[in-house]
CSV table of C-alpha atoms in Angstrom, one decimal:
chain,number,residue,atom,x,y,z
A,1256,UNK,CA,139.6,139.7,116.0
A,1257,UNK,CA,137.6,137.8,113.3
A,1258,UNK,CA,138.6,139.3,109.4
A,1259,UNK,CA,138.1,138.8,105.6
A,1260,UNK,CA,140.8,140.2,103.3
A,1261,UNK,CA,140.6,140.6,100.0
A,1262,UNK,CA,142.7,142.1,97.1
A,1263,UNK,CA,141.8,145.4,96.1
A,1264,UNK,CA,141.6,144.8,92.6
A,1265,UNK,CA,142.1,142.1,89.4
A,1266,UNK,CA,141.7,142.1,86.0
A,1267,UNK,CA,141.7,140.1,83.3
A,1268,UNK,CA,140.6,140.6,79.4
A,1269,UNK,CA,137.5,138.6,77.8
A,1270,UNK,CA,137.4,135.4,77.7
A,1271,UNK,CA,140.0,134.8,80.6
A,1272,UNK,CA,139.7,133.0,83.9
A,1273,UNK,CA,140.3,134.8,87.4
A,1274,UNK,CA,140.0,134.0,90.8
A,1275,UNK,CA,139.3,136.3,93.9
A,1276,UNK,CA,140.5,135.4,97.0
A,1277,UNK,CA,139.3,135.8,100.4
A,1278,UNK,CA,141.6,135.3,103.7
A,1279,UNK,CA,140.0,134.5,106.9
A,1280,UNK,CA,142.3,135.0,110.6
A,1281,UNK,CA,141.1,131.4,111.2
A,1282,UNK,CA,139.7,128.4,109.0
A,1283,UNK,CA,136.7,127.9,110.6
A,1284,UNK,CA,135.3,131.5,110.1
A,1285,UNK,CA,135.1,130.3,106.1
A,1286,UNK,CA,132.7,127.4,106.8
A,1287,UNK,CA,129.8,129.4,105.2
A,1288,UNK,CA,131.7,131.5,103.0
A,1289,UNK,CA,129.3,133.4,100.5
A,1290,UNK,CA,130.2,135.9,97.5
A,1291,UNK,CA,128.1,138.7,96.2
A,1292,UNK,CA,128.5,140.6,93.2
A,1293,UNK,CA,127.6,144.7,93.5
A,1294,UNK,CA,127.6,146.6,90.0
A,1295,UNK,CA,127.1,150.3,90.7
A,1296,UNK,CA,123.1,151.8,91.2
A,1297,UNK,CA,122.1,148.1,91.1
A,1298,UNK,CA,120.9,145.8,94.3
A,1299,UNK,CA,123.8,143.6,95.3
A,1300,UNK,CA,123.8,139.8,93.8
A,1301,UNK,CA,124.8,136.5,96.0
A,1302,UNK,CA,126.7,134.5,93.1
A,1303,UNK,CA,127.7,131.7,95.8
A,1304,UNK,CA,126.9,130.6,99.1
A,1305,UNK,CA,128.1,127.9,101.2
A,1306,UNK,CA,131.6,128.2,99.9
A,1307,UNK,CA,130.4,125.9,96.4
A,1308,UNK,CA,127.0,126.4,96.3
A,1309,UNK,CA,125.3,128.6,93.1
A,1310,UNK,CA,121.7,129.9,92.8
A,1311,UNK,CA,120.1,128.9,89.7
A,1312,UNK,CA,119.7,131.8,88.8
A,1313,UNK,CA,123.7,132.6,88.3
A,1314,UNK,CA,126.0,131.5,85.3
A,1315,UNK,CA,128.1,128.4,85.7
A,1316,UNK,CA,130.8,130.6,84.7
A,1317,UNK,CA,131.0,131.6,88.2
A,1318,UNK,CA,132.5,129.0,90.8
A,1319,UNK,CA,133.8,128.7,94.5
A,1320,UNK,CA,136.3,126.8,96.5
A,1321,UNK,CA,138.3,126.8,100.0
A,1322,UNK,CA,141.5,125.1,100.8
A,1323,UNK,CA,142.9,126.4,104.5
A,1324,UNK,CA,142.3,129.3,105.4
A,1325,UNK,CA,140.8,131.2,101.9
A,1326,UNK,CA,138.3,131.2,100.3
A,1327,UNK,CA,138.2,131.6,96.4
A,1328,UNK,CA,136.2,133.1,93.4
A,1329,UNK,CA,136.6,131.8,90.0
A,1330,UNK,CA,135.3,133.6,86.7
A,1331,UNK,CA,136.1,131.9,83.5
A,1332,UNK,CA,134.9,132.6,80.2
A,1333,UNK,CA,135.1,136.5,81.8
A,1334,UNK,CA,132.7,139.1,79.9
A,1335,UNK,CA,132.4,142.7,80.1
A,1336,UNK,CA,129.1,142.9,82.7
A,1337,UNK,CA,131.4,140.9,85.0
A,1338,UNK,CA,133.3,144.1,85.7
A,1339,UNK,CA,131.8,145.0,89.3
A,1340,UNK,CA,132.3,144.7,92.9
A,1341,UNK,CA,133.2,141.8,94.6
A,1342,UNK,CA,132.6,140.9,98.1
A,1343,UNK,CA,132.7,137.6,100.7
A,1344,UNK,CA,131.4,137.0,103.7
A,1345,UNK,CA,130.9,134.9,106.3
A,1346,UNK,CA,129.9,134.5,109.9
A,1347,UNK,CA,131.9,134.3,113.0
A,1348,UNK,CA,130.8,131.5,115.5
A,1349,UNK,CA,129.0,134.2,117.3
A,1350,UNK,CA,126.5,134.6,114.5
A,1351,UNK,CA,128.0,138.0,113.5
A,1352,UNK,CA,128.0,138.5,109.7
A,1353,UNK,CA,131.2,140.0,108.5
A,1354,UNK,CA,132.4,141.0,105.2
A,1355,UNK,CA,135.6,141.1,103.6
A,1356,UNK,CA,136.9,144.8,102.0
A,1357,UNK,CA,135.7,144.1,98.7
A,1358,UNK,CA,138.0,143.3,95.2
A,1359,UNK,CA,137.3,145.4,92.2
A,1360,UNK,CA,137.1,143.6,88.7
A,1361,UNK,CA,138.1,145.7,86.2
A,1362,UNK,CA,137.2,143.6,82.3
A,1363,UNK,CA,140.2,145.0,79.9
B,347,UNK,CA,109.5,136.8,91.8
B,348,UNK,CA,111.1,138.1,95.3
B,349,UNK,CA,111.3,142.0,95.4
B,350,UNK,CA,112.0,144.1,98.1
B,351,UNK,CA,112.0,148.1,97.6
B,352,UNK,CA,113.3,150.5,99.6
B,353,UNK,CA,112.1,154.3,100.2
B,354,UNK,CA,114.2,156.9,98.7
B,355,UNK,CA,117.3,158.6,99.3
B,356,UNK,CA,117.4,160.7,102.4
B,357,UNK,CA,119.4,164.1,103.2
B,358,UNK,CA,119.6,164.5,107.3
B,359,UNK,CA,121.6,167.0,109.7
B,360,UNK,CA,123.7,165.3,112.6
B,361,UNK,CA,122.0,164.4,115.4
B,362,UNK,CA,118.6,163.7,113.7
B,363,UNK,CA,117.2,160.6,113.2
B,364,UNK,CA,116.6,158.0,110.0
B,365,UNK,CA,113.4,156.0,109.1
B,366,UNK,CA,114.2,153.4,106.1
B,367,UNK,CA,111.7,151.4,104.7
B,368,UNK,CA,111.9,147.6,102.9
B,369,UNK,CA,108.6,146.7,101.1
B,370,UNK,CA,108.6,143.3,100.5
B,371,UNK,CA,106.6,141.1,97.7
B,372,UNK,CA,106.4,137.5,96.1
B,373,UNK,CA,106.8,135.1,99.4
B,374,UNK,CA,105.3,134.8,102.5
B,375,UNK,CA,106.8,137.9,104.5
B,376,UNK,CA,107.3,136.0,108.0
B,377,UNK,CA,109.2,133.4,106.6
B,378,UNK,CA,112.8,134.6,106.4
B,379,UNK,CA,114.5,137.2,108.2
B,380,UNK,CA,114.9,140.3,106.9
B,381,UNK,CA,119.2,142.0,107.3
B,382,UNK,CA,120.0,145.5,107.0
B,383,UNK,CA,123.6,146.3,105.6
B,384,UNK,CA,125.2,149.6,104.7
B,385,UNK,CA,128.1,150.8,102.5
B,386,UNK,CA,130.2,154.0,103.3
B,387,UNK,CA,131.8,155.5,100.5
B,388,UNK,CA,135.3,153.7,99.9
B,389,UNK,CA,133.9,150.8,102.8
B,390,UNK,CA,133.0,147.2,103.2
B,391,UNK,CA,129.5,146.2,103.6
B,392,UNK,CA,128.7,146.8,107.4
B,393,UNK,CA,126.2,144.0,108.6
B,394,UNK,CA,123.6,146.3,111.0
B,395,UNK,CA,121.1,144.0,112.3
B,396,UNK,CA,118.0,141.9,111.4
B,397,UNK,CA,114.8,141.3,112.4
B,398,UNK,CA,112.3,137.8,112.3
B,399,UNK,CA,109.2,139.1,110.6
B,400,UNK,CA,106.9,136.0,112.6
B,401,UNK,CA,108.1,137.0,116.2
B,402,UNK,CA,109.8,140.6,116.0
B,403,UNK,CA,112.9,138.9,117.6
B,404,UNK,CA,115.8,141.2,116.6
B,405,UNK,CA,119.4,141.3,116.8
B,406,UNK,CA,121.7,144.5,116.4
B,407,UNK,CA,125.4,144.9,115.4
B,408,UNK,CA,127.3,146.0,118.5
B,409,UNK,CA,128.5,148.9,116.6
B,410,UNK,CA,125.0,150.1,116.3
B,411,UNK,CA,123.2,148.8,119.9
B,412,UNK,CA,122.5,152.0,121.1
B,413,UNK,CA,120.9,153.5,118.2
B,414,UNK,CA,119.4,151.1,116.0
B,415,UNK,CA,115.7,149.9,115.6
B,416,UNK,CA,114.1,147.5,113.6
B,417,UNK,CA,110.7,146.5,113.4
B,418,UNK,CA,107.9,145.1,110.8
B,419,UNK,CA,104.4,145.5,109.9
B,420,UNK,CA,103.5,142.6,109.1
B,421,UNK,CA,99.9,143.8,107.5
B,422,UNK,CA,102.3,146.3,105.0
B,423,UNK,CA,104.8,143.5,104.2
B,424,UNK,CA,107.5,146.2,105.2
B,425,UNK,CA,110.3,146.5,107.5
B,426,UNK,CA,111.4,149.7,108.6
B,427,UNK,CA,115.2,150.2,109.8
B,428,UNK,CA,115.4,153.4,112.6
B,429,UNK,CA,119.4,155.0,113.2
B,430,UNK,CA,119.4,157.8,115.8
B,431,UNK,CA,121.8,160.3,116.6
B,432,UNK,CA,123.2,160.4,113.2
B,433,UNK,CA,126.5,161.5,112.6
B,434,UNK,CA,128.4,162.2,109.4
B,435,UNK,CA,130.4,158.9,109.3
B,436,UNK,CA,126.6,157.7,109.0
B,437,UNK,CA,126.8,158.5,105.1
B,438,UNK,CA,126.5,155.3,103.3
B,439,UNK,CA,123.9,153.2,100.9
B,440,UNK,CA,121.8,151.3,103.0
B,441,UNK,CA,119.9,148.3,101.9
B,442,UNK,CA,117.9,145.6,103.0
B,443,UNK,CA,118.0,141.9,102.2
B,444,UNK,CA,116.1,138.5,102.8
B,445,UNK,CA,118.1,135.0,104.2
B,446,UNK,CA,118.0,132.3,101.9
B,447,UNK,CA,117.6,129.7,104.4
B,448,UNK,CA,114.4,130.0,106.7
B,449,UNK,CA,115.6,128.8,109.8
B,450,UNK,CA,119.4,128.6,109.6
B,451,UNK,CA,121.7,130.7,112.1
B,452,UNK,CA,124.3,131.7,109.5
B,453,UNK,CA,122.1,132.0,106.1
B,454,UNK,CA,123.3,134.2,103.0
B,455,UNK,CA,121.3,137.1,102.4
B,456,UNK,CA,119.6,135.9,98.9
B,457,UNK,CA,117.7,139.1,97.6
B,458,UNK,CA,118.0,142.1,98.1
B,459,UNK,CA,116.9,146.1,97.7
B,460,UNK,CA,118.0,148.2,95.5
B,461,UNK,CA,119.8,150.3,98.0
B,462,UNK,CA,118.9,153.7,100.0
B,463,UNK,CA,121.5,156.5,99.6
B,464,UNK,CA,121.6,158.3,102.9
B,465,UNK,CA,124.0,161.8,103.1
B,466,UNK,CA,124.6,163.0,107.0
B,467,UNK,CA,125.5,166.6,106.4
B,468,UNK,CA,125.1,170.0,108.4
């Protein structure tokens, strides 16, 4: 059966770089990996899509790469209103849209 | 800009049935799908089902094709989301959210609402 995994938490203190991984059972299910960012009582925020890809709208601090079978989240330059929820997803070649667990960032 | 809103929180006894509503604004409302996702408390986001606002064509999560429903009016700008036979595992933020890619199969969901808390509880 198709899966995400993620860790269940990072951290890091300002200023820092981290990375958030994301483990598909099989390559091809990251192929349109996306990552959204949910802070608590606020809508949920895609940060990258296509596995690379940014909306305008979201700091270059914020990146995303694949090699195999994860996926990754970089933060660099991390700040405090980057402590949140982070989720992937991606869809299984039925066109089901899964998501991994979910990694909390804590900011120290 | 793109908004979508969602109704309000709802309290509802097992076995009753849920109506959430999406109001869209700030793009043309048949042009991208429209998902619904929910969040149980300590959970993954659950992908539910989505609906195209031009044609009505939906698809449903085979964890929720018995008891799921989602439609649009299109005159409102709103899609409502309709769970039956609600049971207490059923407690979770629900929220609505638009594709960013018109007519892609496997588009991100690019905005989305601010989230409908929903507690099932006798």
């Amino acid at each position: 059966q198709s899966a995400l995994t993620q860790p269940a938490s990072v951290s890091g203190s300002p200023g820092q770089s981290i990375t958030i991984s994301c483990t598909a059972t099989s390559g091809d299910l990251l192929d349109s990996v996306s990552w959204y960012q949910l802070h608590p009582g606020k809508a949920p925020k895609l940060i990258i899509y296509d596995v690379t890809n940014r909306p305008s709208r979201i700091s270059d601090r914020f990146s995303g790469s694949k090699s195999g079978d994860a996926a990754s989240l970089t933060i660099s330059g991390l700040q405090a209103e980057d402590e949140a929820d982070y989720f992937c997803s991606s869809y299984t070649s039925s066109i089901i849209l899964l998501f991994g667990g979910g990694t909390k960032l804590t900011v120290l | 800009q793109v908004q979508l809103v969602q109704s309000g929180a709802e309290m509802k006894k097992p076995g009753t049935s849920l109506k959430v509503s999406c109001k869209t604004s700030g793009y043309p409302f048949h042009t991208f799908s429209i998902y619904w996702v929910r969040q149980a408390p300590g959970q993954r986001l659950e992908w539910m089902g989505w609906i195209n606002p031009r044609t009505g064509d939906t698809k449903y999560s085979q964890a929720f094709q018995d008891r799921l429903i989602i439609t649009r009016d299109t005159s409102a700008t709103t899609v409502y989301m309709e769970l039956s036979s609600l049971r207490s595992e059923d407690t979770a933020m629900y929220y609505c959210a638009t594709v960013l890619y018109a007519a892609a199969p496997k588009s991100p969901l690019d905005y989305w609402g601010q989230g409908t808390p929903v507690t099932v509880s006798s």
